[in-house]
Short mmCIF file of C-alpha atoms in Angstrom, two decimals:
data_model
loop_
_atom_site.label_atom_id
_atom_site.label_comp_id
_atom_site.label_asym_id
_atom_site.label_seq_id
_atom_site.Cartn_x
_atom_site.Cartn_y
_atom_site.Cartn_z
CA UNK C 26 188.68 60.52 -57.11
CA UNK C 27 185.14 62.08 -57.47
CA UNK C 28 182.62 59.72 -57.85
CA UNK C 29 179.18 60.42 -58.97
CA UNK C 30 176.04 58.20 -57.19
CA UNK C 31 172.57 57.16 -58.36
CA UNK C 32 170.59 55.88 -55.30
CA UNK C 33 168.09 53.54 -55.81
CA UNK C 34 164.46 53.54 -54.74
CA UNK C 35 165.22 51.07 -51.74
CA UNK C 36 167.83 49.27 -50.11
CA UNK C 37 167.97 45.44 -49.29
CA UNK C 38 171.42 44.31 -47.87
CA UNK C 39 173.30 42.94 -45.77
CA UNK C 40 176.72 45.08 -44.42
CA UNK C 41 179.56 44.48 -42.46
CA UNK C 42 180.55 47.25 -41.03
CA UNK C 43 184.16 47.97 -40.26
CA UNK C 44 185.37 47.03 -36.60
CA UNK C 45 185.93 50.23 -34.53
CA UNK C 46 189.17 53.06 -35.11
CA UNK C 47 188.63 54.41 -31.84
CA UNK C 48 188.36 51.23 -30.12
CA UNK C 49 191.55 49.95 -32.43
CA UNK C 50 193.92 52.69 -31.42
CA UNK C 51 193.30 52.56 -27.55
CA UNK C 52 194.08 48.80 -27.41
CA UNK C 53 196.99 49.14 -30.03
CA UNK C 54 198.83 51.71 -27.83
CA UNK C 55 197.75 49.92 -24.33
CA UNK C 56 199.42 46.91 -25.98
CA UNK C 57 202.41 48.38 -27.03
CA UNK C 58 202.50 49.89 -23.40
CA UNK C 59 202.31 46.08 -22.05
CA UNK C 60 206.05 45.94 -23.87
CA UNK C 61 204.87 42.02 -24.80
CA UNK C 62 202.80 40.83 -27.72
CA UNK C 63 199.18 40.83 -26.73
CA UNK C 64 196.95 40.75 -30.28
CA UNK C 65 194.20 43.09 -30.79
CA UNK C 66 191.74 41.12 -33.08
CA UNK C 67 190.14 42.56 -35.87
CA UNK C 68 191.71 45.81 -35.52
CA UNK C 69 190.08 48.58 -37.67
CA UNK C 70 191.37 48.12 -41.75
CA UNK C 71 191.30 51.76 -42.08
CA UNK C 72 194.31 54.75 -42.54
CA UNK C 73 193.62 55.73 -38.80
CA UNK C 74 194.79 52.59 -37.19
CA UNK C 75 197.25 52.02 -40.03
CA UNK C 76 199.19 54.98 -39.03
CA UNK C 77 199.28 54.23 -35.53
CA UNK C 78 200.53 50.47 -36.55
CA UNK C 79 203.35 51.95 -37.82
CA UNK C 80 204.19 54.73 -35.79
CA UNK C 81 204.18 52.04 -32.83
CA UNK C 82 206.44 49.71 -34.96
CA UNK C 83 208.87 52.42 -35.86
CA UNK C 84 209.21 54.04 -32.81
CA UNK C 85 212.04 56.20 -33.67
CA UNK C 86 212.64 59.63 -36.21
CA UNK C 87 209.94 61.29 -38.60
CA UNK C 88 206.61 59.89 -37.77
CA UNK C 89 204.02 61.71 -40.03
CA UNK C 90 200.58 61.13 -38.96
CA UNK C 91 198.89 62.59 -42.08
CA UNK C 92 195.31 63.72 -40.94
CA UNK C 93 195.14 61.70 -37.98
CA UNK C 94 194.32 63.43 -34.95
CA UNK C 95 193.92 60.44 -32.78
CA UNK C 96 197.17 59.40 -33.31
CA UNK C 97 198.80 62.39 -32.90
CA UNK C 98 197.62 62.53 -29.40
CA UNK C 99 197.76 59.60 -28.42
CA UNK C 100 201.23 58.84 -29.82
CA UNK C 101 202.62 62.25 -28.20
CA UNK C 102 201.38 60.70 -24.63
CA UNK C 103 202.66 57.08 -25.38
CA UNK C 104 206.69 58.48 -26.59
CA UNK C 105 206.66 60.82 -23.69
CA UNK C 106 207.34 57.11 -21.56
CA UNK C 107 209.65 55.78 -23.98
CA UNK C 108 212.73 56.62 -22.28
CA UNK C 109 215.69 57.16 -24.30
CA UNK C 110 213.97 57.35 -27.42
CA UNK C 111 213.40 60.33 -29.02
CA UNK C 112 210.47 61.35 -32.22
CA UNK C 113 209.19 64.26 -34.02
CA UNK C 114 205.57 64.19 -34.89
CA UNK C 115 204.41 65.82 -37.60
CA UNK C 116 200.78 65.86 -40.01
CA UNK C 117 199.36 67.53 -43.15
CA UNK C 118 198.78 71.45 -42.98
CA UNK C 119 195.43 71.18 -41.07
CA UNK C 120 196.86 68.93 -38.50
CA UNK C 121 199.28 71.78 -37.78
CA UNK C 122 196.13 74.08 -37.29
CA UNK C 123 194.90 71.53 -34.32
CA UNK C 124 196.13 72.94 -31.25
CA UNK C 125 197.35 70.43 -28.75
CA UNK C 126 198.39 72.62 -25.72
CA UNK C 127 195.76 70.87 -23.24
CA UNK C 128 197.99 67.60 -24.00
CA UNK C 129 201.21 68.79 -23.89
CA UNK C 130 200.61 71.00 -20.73
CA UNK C 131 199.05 67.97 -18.86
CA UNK C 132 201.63 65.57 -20.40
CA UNK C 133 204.50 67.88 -19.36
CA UNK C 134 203.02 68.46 -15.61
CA UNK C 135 204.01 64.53 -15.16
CA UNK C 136 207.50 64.81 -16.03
CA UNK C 137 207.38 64.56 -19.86
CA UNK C 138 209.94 66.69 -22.66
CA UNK C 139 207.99 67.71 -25.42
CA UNK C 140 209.22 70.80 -27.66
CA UNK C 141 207.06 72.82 -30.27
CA UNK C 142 208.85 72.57 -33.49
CA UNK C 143 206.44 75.52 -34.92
CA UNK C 144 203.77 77.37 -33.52
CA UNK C 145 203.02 77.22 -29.28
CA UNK C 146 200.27 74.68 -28.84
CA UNK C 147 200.30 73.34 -32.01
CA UNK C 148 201.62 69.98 -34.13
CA UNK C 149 204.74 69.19 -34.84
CA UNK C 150 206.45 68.13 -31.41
CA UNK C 151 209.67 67.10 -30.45
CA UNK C 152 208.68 64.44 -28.08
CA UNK C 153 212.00 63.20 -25.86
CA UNK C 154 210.85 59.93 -24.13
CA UNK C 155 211.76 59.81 -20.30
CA UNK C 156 210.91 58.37 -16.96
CA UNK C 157 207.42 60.06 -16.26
CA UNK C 158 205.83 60.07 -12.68
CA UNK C 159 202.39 59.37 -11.83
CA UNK C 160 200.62 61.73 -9.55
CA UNK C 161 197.67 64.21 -9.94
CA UNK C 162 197.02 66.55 -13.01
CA UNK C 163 194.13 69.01 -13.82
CA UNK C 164 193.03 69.07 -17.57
CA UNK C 165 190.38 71.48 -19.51
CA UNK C 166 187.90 69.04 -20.40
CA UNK C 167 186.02 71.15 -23.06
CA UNK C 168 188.33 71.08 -25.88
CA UNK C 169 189.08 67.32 -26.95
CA UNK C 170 187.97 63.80 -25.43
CA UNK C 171 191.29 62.57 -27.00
CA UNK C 172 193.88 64.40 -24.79
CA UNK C 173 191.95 63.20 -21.60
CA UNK C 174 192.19 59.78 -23.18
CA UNK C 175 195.88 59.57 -23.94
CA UNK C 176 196.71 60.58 -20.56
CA UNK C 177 194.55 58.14 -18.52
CA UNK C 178 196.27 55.00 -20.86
CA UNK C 179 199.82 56.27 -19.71
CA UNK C 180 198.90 56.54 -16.20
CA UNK C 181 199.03 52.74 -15.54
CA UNK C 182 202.73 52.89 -16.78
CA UNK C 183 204.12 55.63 -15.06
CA UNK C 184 202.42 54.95 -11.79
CA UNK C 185 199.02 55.59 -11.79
CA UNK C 186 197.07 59.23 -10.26
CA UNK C 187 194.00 61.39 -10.74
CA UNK C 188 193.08 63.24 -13.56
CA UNK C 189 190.37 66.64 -12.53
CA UNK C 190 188.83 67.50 -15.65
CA UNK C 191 187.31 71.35 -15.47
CA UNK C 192 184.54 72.91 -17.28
CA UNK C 193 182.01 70.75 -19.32
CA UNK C 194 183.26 67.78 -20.86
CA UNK C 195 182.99 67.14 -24.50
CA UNK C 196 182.44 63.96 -26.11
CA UNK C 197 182.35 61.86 -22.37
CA UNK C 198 180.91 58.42 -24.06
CA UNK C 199 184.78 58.59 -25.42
CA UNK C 200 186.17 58.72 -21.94
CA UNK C 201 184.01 55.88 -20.89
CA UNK C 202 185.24 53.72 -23.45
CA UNK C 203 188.58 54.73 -22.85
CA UNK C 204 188.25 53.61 -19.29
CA UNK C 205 186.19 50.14 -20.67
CA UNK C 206 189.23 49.24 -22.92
CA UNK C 207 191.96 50.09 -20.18
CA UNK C 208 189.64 48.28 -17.23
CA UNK C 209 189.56 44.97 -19.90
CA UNK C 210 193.55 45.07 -20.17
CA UNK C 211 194.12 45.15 -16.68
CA UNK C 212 193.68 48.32 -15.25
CA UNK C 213 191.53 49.65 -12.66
CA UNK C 214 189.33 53.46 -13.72
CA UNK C 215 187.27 54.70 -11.58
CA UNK C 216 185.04 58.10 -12.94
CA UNK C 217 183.10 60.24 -10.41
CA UNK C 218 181.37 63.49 -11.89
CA UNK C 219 184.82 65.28 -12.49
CA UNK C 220 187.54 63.05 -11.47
CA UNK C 221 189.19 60.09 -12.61
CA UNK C 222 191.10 57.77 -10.72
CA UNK C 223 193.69 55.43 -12.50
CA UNK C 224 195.47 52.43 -10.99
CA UNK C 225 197.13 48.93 -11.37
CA UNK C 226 199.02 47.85 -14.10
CA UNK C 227 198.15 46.20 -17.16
CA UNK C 228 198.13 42.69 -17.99
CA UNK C 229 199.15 41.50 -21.55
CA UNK C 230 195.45 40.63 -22.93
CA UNK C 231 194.04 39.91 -26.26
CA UNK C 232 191.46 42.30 -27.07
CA UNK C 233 188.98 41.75 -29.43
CA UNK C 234 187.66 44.85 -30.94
CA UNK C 235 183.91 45.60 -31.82
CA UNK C 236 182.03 46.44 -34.85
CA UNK C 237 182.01 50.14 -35.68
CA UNK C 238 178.43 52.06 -34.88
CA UNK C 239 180.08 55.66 -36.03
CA UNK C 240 179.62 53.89 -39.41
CA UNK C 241 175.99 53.12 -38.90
CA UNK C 242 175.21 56.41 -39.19
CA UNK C 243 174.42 56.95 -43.06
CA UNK C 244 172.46 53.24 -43.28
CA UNK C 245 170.28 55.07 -40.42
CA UNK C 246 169.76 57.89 -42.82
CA UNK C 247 169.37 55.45 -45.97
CA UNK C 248 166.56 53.47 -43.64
CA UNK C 249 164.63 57.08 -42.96
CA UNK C 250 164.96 58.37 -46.26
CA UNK C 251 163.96 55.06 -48.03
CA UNK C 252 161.60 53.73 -45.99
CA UNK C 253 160.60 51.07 -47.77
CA UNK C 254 163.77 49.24 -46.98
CA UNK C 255 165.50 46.31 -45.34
CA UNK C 256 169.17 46.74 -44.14
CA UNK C 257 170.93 45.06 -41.84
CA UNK C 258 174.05 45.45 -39.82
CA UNK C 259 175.65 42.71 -39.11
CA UNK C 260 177.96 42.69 -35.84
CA UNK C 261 176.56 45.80 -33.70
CA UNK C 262 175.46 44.87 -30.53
CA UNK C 263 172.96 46.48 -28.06
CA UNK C 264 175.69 46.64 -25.37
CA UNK C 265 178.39 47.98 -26.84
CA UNK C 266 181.09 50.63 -24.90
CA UNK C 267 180.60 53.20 -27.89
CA UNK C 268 178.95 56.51 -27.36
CA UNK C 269 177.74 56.55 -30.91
CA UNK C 270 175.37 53.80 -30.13
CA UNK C 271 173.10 56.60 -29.32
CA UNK C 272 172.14 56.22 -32.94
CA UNK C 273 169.05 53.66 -31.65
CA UNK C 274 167.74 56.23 -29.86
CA UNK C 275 168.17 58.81 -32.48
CA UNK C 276 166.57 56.31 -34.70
CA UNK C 277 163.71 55.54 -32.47
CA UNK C 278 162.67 59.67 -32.38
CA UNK C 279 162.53 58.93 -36.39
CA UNK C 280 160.26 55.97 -36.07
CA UNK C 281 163.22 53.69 -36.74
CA UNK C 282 163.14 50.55 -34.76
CA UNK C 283 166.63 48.61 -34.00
CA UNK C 284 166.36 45.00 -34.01
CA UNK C 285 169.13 43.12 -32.33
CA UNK C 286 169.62 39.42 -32.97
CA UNK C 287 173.06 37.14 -32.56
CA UNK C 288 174.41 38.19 -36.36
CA UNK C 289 173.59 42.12 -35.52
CA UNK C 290 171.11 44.62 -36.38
CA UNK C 291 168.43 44.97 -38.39
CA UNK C 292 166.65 48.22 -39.25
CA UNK C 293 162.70 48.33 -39.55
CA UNK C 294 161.30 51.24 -40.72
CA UNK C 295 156.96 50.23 -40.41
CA UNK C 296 156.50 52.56 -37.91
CA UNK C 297 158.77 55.45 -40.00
CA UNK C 298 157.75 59.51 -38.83
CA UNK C 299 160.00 61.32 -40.95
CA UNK C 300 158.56 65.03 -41.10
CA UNK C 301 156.41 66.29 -38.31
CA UNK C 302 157.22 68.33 -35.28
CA UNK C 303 161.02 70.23 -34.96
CA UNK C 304 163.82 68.16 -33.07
CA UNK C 305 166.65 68.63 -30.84
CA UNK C 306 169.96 67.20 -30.10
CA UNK C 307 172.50 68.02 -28.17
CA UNK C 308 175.60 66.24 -29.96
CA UNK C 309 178.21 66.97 -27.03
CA UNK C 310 178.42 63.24 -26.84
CA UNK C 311 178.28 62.22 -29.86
CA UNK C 312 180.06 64.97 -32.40
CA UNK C 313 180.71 62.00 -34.66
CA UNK C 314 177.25 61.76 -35.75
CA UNK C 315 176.31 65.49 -36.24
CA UNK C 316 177.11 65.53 -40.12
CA UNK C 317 174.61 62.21 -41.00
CA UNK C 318 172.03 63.99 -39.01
CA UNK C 319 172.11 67.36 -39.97
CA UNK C 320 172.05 66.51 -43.56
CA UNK C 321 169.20 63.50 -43.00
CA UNK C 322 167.00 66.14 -40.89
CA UNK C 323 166.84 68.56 -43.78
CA UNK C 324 166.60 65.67 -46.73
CA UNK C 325 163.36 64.99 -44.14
CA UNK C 326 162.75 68.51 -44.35
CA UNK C 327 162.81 68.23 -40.39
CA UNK C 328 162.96 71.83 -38.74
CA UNK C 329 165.81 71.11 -35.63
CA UNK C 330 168.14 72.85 -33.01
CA UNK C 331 171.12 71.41 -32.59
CA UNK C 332 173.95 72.10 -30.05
CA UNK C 333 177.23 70.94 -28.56
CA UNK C 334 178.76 71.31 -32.03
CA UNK C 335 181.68 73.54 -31.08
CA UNK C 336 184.35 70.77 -31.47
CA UNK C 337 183.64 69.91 -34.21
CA UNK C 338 185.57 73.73 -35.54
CA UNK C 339 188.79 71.88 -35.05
CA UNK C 340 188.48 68.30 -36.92
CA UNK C 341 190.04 67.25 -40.04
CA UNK C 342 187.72 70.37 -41.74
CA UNK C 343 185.85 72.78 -40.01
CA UNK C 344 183.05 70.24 -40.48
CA UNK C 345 180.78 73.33 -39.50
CA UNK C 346 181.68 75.54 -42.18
CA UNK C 347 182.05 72.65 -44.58
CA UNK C 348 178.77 71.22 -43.63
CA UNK C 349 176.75 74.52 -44.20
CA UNK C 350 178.52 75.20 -47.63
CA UNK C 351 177.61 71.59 -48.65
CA UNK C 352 174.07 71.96 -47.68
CA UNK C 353 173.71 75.24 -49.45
CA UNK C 354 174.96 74.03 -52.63
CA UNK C 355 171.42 71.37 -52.14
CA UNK C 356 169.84 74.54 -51.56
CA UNK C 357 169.17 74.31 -47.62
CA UNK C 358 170.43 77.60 -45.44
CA UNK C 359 171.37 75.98 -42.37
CA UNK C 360 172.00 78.46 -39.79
CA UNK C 361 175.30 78.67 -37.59
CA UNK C 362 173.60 80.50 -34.20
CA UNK C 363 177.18 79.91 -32.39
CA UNK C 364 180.15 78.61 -32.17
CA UNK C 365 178.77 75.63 -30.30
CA UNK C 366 174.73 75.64 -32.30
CA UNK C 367 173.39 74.92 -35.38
CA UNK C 368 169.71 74.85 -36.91
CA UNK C 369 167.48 74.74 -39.66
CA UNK C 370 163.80 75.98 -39.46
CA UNK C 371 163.24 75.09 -43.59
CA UNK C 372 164.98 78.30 -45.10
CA UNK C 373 165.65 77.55 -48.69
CA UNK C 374 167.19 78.79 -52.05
CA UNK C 375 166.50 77.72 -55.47
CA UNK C 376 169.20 75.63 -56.93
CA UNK C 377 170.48 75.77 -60.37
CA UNK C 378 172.52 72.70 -60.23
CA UNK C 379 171.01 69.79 -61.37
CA UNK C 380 173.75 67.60 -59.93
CA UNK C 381 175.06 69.33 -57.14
CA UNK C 382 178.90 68.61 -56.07
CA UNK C 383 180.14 68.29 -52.49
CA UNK C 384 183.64 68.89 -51.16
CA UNK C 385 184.36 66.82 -48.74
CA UNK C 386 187.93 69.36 -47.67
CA UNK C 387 189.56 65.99 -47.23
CA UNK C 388 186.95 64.54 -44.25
CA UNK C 389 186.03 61.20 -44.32
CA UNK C 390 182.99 62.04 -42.53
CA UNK C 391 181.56 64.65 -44.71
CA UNK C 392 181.50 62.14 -47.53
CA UNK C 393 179.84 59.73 -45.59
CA UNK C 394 177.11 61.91 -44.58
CA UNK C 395 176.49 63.75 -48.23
CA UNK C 396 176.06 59.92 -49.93
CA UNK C 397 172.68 59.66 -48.86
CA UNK C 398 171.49 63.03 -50.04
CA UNK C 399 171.39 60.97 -53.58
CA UNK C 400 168.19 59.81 -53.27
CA UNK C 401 166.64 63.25 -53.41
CA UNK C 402 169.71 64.45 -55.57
CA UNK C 403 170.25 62.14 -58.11
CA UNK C 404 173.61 62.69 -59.77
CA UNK C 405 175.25 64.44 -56.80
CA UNK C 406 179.00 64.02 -57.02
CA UNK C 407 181.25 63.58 -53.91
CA UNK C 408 185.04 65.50 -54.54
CA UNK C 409 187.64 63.50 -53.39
CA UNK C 410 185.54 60.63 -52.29
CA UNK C 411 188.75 58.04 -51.72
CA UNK C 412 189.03 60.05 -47.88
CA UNK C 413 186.45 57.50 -46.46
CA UNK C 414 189.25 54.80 -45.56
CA UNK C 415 190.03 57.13 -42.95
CA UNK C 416 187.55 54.90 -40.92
CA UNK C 417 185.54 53.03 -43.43
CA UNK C 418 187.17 51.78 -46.75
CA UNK C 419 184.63 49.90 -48.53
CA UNK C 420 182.14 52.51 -47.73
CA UNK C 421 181.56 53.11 -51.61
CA UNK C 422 181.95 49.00 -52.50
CA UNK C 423 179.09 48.58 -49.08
CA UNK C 424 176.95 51.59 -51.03
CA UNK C 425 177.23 49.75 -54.73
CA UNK C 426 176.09 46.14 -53.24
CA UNK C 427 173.52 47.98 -51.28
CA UNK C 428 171.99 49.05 -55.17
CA UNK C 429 173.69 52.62 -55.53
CA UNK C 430 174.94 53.30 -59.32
CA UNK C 431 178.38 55.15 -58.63
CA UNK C 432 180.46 56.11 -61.18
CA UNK C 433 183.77 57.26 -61.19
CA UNK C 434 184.73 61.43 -62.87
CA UNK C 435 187.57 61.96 -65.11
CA UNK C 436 189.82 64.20 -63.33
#
């Protein structure tokens, strides 16, 4: 569906954000790794953790993944244990454009059978469960957070061992909550600089899965852009294991303070900056929030440098590309200095389109991060704007309580 949004000249509400995918699929597959019937509590609603549901409940044949690259990697590590079971994984035509080679090289380096059904190094796999050993592996760390992940939750299963992680490591907060979620089910992690350490076995825990802050990000750029505001979050906390928490921080250089109280967050804008001096932000960290900034900085008209990008090539889109071609079409150049930086220094081009119209190239967080560009660009129409319950399905419903007129395109 494309859907066409109105924003209006401030924001009062009250949202509940969605609990967290990422945090959702780790303690899914750790329980399913327990082989008993721990309950993860408000796991995530959304398509991501729906897939993985099912893939863990079929466990057997054709498991198609559709455009979720968490569960294809973490799914190829948890069938490599199953032994005597045997499953081909399989995705849409970008997820066979995602290479996976790190995993499988790693995965296979402990004992696991894993064929290519297509390309080398990329989706779908053959995976041919067996009796893995523990024991030390080395792993690139500069391509995806996610194949480090899916090895350290197998490692309490088969054994335990180190995992050396070479060259600079992407998206580490991811790592660290990988390690939080495995350390609260039992196991022990223990990260120093390059290395990390996994023993013990797991225990078969409840877990109880926290509110989302990856889908804070547009309310932050709703609260700088309408400053007038009042919006509240309800169910972040200050202390949560999410990298993406760095958004207080972010919000703070803005002039945005976060206000913590027992229901959640509330954002207060008095003290609001907006435009003065350039920023940067190195997004390494946190990739998932590179889109809602990018686009908020420029709605600011905020000159910035931003690096640590270069992962984010190889996502559901080539959120770079897509994210430059979106921005263009609201007449901002934004300038692609390498694979790995981005910036914008307030290079503009006249635009002809009185409603502009984003393609989101089926990524749930390109949408996300072009909504708020309605309140300069009233009209603006998101293509294909059902991809958000990839991670956050009532993002549109949250946006229409919150006082945005959206209206839905004949096709």
């Amino acid at each position: 569906m494309d859907l066409q949004l109105t924003a209006p000249a401030r924001v009062n509400a009250t949202i509940a954000l969605p609990t967290s995918k990422s945090i959702s699929n780790r303690a899914l597959l750790i329980s399913a790794l327990c082989g008993s019937e721990p309950q993860v509590l408000h796991a995530s609603a959304c398509d991501d953790t729906a897939v993985m549901v099912q893939a863990l409940s079929q466990g057997s044949g054709t498991i198609d993944v559709g455009a979720a690259g968490t569960a294809m990697r973490f799914l190829t590590a948890y069938f490599a244990t199953r032994d005597g079971f045997t499953v081909t994984l399989d995705g849409v035509e970008r997820m066979r454009q995602r290479p996976i080679a790190v995993l499988v090289q790693a995965l296979r380096s402990l004992g696991a059978h894993i064929e290519y059904l297509g390309k080398d190094g990329f989706p779908p796999l053959r995976v041919t469960g067996t009796t893995m050993h523990g024991g030390d592996v080395t792993m690139d760390g500069g391509v995806s957070s996610q194949f480090i992940s899916a090895v350290m939750m197998i490692m309490p299963a088969i054994g335990g061992g180190t995992i050396t992680l070479t060259g600079d490591t992407v998206s580490l907060p991811y790592i660290h909550m990988t390690a939080a979620v495995m350390q609260d089910m039992g196991s022990s992690v223990v990260i120093d600089g390059n290395s990390i350490a996994i023993s013990g076995k797991y225990t078969a825990t409840d877990y109880l899965v926290e509110t989302d802050w990856s889908a804070a990000a547009p309310w932050y750029a709703l609260a700088a852009l309408l400053p007038q505001s009042s919006i509240s979050l309800s169910g972040l906390t200050a202390d949560s294991i999410q990298g993406d928490a760095r958004l207080v921080e972010l919000g703070r250089q803005l002039g945005i303070a976060s206000r913590f109280d027992a229901s959640g967050m509330t954002l207060d804008t008095e003290h609001f900056i907006g435009c003065c001096c350039s920023a940067f932000a190195d997004m390494s960290s946190t990739p998932d929030l590179a889109l809602s900034w990018t686009v908020l900085l420029c709605m600011l008209e905020r000159s910035f440098r931003m690096t640590g990008v270069r992962t984010l090539h190889l996502k559901e889109s080539d959120r770079i590309e897509a994210l430059s071609e979106g921005l263009l079409r609201l007449g901002y150049v934004l300038k692609i200095e390498s694979e790995d930086a981005i910036s914008w220094y307030g290079e503009k081009i006249s635009v002809t389109q009185s409603a502009p119209v984003i393609d989101t190239h089926g990524d749930h967080r390109l949408a996300m991060a072009f909504a708020p560009a309605a309140v300069r660009f009233p009209g603006i129409t998101i293509r294909n704007a059902e991809v958000v319950s990839k991670s956050y399905p009532s993002y549109w419903k949250h946006l229409s309580s919150a006082g945005f007129t959206i209206s839905e395109l004949a096709q």
